[in-house]
Coordinates of C-alpha atoms and ligand atoms in Angstrom, one line a residue:
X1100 CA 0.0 0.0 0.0
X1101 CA 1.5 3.3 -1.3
X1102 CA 1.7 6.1 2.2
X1103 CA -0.3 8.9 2.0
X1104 CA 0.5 12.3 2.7
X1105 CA -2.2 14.8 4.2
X1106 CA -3.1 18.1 2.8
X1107 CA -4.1 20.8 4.8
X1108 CA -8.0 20.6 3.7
X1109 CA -7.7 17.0 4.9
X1110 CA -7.1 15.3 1.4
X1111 CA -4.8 12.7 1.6
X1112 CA -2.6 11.9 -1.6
X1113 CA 0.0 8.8 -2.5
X1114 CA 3.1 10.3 -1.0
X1115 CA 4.9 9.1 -5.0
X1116 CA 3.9 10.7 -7.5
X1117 CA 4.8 10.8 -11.1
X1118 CA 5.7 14.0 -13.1
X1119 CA 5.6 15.2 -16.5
X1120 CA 8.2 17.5 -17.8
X1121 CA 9.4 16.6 -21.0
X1122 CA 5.8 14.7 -21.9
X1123 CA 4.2 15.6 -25.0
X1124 CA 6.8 16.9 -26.7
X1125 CA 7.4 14.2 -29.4
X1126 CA 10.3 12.8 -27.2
X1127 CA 8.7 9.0 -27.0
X1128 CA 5.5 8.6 -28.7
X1129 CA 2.4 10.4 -26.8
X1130 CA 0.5 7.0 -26.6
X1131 CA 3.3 5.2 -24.6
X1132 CA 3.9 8.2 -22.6
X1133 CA 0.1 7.9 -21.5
X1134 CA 0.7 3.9 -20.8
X1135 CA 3.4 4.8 -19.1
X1136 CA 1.5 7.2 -16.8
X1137 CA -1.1 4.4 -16.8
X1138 CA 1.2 2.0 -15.3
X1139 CA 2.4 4.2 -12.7
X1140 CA -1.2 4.8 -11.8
X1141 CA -1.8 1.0 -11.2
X1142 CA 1.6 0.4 -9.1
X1143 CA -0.5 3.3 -6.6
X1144 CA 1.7 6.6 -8.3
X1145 CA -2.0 8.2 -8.1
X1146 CA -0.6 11.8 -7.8
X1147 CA 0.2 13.2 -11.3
X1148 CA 2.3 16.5 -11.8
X1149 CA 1.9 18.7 -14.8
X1150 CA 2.0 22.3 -16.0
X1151 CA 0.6 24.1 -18.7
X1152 CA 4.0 24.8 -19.7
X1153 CA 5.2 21.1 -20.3
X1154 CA 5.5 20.4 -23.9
X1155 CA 3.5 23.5 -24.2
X1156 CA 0.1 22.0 -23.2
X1157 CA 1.2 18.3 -24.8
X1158 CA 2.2 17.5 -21.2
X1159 CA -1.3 18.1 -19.8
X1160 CA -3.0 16.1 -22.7
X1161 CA -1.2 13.1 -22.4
X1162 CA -2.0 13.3 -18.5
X1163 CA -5.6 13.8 -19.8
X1164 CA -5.1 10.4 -22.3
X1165 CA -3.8 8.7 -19.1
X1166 CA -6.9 9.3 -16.9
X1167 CA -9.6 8.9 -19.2
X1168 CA -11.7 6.1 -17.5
X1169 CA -10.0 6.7 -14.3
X1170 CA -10.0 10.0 -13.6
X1171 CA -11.2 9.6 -9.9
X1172 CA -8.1 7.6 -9.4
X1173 CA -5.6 10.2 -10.1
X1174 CA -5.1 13.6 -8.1
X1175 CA -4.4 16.2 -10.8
X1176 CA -1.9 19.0 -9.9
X1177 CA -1.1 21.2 -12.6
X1178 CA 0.3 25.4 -12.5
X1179 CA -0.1 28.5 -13.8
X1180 CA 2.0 30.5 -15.6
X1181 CA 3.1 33.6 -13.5
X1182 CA 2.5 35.7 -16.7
X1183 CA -1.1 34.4 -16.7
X1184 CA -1.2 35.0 -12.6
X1185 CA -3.6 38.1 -12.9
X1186 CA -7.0 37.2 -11.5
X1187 CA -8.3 36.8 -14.6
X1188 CA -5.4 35.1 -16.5
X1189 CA -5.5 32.3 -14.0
X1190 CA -9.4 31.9 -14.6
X1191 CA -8.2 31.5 -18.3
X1192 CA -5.1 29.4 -18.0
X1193 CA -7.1 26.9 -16.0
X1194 CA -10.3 26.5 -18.6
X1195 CA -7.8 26.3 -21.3
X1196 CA -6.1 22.9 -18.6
X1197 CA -9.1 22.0 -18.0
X1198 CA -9.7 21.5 -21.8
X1199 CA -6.2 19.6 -22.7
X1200 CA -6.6 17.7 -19.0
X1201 CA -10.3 16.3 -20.4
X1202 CA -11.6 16.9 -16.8
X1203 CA -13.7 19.4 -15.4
X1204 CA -11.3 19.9 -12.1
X1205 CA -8.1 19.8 -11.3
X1206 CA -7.0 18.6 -7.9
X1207 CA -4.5 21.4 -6.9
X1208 CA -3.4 24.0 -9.0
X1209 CA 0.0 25.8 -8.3
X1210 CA 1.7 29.2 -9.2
X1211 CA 5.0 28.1 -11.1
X1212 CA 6.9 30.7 -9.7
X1213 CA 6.7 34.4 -8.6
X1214 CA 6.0 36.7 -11.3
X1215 CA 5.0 40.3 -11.1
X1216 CA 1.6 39.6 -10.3
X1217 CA 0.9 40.8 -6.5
X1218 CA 0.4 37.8 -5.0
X1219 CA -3.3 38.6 -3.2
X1220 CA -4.5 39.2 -6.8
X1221 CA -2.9 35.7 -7.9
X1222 CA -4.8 34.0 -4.8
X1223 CA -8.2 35.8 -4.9
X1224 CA -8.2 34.0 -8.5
X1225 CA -7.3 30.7 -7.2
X1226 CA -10.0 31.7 -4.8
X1227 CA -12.4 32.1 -7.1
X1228 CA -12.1 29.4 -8.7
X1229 CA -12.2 27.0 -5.7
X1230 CA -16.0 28.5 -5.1
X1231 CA -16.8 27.3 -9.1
X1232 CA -14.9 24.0 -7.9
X1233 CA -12.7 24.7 -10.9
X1234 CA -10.0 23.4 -8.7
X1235 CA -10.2 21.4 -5.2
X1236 CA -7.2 23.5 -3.5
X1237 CA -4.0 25.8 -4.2
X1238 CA -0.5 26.3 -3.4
X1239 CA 2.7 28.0 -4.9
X1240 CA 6.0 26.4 -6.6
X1241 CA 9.3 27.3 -6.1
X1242 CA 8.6 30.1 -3.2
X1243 CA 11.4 30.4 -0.5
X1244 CA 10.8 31.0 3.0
X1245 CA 10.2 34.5 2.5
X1246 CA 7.2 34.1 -0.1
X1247 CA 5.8 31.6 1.8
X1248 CA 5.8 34.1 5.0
X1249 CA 4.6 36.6 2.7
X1250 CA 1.6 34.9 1.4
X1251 CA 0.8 33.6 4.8
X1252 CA 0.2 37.4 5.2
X1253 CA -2.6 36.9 2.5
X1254 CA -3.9 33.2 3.0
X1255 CA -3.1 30.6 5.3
X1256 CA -4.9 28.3 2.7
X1257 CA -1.6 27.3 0.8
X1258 CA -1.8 23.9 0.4
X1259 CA 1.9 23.1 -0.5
X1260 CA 5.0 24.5 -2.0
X1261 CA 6.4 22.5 -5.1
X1262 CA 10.5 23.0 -4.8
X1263 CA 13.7 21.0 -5.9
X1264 CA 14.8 18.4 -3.2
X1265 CA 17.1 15.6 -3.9
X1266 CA 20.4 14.7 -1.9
X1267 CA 22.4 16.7 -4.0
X1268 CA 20.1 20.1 -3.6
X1269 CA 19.4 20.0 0.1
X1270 CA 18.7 24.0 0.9
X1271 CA 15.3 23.3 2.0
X1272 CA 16.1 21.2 5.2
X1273 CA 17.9 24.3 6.7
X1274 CA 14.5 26.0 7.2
X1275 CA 11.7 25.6 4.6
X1276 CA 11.0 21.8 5.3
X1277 CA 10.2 23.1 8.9
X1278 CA 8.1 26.0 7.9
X1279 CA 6.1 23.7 6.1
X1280 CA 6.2 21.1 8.8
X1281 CA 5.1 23.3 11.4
X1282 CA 2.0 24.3 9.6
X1283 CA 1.3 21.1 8.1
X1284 CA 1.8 21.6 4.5
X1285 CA 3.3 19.2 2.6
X1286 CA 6.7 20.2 0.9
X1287 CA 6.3 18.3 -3.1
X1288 CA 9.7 17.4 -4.1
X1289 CA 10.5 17.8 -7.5
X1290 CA 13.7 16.2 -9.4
X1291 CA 13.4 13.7 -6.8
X1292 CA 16.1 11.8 -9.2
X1293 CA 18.1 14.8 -10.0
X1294 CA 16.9 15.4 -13.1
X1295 CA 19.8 13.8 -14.8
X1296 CA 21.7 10.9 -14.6
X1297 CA 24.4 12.9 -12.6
X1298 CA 23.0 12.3 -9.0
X1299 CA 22.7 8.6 -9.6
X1300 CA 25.8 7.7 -10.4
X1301 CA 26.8 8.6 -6.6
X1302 CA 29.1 6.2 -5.1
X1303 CA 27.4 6.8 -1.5
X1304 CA 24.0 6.0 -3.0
X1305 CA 25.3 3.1 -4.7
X1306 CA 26.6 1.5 -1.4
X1307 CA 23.8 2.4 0.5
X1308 CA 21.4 0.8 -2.9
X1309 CA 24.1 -2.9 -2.5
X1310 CA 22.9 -3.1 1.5
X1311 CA 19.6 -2.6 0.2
X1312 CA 19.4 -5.1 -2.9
X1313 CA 17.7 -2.2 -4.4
X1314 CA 19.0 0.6 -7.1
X1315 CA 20.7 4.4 -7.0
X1316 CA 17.6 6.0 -8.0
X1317 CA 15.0 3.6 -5.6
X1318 CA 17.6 5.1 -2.7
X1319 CA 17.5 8.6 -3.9
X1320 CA 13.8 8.3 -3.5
X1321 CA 14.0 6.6 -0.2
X1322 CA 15.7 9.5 1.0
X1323 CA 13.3 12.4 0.0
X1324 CA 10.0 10.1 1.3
X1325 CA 11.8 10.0 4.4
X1326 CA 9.9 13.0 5.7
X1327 CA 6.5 12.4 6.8
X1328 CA 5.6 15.5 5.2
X1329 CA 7.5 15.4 1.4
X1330 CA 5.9 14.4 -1.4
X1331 CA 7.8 13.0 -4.2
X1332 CA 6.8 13.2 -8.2
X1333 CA 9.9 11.3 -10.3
X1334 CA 9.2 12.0 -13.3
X1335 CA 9.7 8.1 -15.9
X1336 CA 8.7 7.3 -19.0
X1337 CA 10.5 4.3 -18.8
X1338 CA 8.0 1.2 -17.8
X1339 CA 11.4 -0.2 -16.0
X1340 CA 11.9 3.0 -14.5
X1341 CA 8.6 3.5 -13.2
X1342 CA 8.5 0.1 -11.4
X1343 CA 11.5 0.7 -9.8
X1344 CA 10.1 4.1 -8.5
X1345 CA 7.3 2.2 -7.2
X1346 CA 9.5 -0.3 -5.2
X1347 CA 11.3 2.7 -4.0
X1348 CA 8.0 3.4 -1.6
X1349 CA 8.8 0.4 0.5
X1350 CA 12.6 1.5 1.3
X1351 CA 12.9 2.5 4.5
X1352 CA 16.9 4.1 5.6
X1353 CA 18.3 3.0 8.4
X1354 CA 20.5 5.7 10.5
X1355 CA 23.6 4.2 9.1
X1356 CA 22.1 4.4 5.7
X1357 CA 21.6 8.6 6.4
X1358 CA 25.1 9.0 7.7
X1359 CA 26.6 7.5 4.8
X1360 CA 24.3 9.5 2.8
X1361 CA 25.4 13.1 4.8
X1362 CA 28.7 12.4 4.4
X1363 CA 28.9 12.5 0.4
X1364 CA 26.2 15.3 -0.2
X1365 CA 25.9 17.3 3.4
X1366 CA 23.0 19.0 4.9
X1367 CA 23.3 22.9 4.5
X1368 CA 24.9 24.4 7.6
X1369 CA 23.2 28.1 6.8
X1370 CA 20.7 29.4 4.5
X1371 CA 21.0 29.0 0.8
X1372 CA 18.4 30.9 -1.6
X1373 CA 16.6 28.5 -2.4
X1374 CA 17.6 26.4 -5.6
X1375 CA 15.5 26.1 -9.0
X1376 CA 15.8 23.9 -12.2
Ligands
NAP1344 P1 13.6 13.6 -12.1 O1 12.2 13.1 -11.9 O2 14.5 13.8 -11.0 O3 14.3 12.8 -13.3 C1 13.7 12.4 -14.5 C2 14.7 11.6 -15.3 O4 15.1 10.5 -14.6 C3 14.2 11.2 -16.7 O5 15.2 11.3 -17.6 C4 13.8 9.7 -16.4 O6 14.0 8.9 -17.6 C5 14.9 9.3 -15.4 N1 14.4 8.3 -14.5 C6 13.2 8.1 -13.9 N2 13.1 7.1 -13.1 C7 14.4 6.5 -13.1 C8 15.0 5.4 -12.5 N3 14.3 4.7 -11.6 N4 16.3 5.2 -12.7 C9 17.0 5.9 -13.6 N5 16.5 7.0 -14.2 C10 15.2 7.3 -14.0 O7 13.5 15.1 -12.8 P2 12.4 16.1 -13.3 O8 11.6 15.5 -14.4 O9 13.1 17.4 -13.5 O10 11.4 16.2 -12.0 C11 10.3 15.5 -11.7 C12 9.0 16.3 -12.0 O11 9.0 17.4 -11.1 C13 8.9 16.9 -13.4 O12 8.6 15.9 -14.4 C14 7.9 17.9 -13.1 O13 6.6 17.3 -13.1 C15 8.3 18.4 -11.8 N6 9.2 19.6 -11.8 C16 8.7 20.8 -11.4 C17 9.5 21.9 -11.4 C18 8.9 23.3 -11.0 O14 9.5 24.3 -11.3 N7 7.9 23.3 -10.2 C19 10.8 21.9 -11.9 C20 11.3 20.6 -12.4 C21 10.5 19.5 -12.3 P3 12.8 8.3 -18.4 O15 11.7 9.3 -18.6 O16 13.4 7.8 -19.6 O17 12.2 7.1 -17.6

């Protein structure tokens, strides 16, 4: 049974996910991109990750190929352009997601990152289009400590921040993972893997992958879902790939494990602005 993480409203969602950058842009056939989703969804990866920026929109419609006939199965989180972060854009932005996604709602809709857009303007259209049910909840992407204590000045109804955490960009654990924790919203973890093939090739992660019988990237998983509180969204296209991800739920580190770990890629010892891909 995949973990599940609780939102703030009291929604609880499969702690692995499955992103989608890179989807829909011709990179492996659209169908087998959707199968590959599909197959995910089965192993419990019911949390999908997209953006109307993905494959400009392509991302969004596979997702939407992927849940047809299943669509109460998945939890949809897709984001807003900041350009489009006015109070109308976002109403806009979101009927045109709606439209690719094949769905009348989506789950949790984030702001990609800060724009120009004052932020109570960006919310009051989130807002908004909670009341229509449009959308089930809101939250913000790539927002350091100091966004989110700004927007907690606007609304305390920020359901998560969506931010880069793997063992090689750590940043977060010095104070944001704790901001979050304290106020019970989940931290979503993206490049879980590292994006590229870089952090897997990690000598500590291999050694730590042999005393597990498991992989590099199942550990670099491990790691992240350590937290009660993170929620992971690898992003595979790869059927191989994406059942190792789903094995990766049922790692658990030992302290030894974490040591070994903190040794090759340390925890920050003072605050770093926060890190983006
Ligand atoms: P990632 O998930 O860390 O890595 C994806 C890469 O790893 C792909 O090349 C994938 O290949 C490969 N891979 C997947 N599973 C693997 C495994 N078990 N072993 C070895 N390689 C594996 O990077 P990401 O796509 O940047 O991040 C994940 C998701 O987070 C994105 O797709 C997106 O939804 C979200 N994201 C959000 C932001 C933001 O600004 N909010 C930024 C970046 C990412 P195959 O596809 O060939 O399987």
């Amino acid at each position: 049974m995949m973990r599940r993480v609780r939102l703030p409203d009291g929604t609880k969602v499969a702690a692995l996910g499955q992103g989608t950058w890179y989807m829909g842009e011709g990179r492996r056939p659209a169908a087998m991109e959707a199968d590959a989703l599909r197959l995910g969804i089965d192993l419990g990866m019911t949390l999908i990750d997209t953006a109307e920026m993905y494959g400009d929109g392509g991302a969004e419609k596979v997702v939407g190929a992927a849940v047809a006939g299943q669509r109460d199965k998945v939890f949809i989180v897709s984001k807003v352009y900041p350009h489009n972060a006015s109070r109308a854009g976002v109403a806009k932005a979101c009927a045109r997601s709606l439209q690719r996604l094949g769905t009348d709602r989506i789950d949790l809709y984030l702001l990609h990152w800060r724009g120009s857009v004052p932020l109570a303007e960006t919310v009051a259209g989130f807002e908004a289009l909670r009341e229509q049910g449009k959308i089930g909840a809101w939250g913000v992407s790539n927002f350091d400590t100091d966004d989110l204590e700004e927007l907690a000045g606007v609304s305390a109804a920020c359901a998560t921040d969506q931010v880069l955490y793997n063992p090689a960009a750590r940043g977060i654990e010095f104070d944001l993972l704790a901001w979050c924790g304290a106020r019970g919203v989940p931290v979503m973890a993206y490049s879980p893997l590292g994006h590229d093939t870089r952090l897997l090739r990690s000598p500590a992660l291999g050694r730590v992958a042999a005393r597990h019988g498991a992989t590099p990237d199942q550990i670099a998983l491990a790691w992240g879902l350590r937290h009660p509180h993170v929620i992971s969204i690898p992003k595979a296209g790869d059927p191989a790939h994406i059942r190792r991800n789903a094995a990766a739920a049922g790692i658990v580190l030992t302290a030894e494990d974490l040591a070994e770990i903190d040794a090759a890629h340390p925890p920050p010892r003072r605050k770093q602005s926060l890190d983006m891909l």
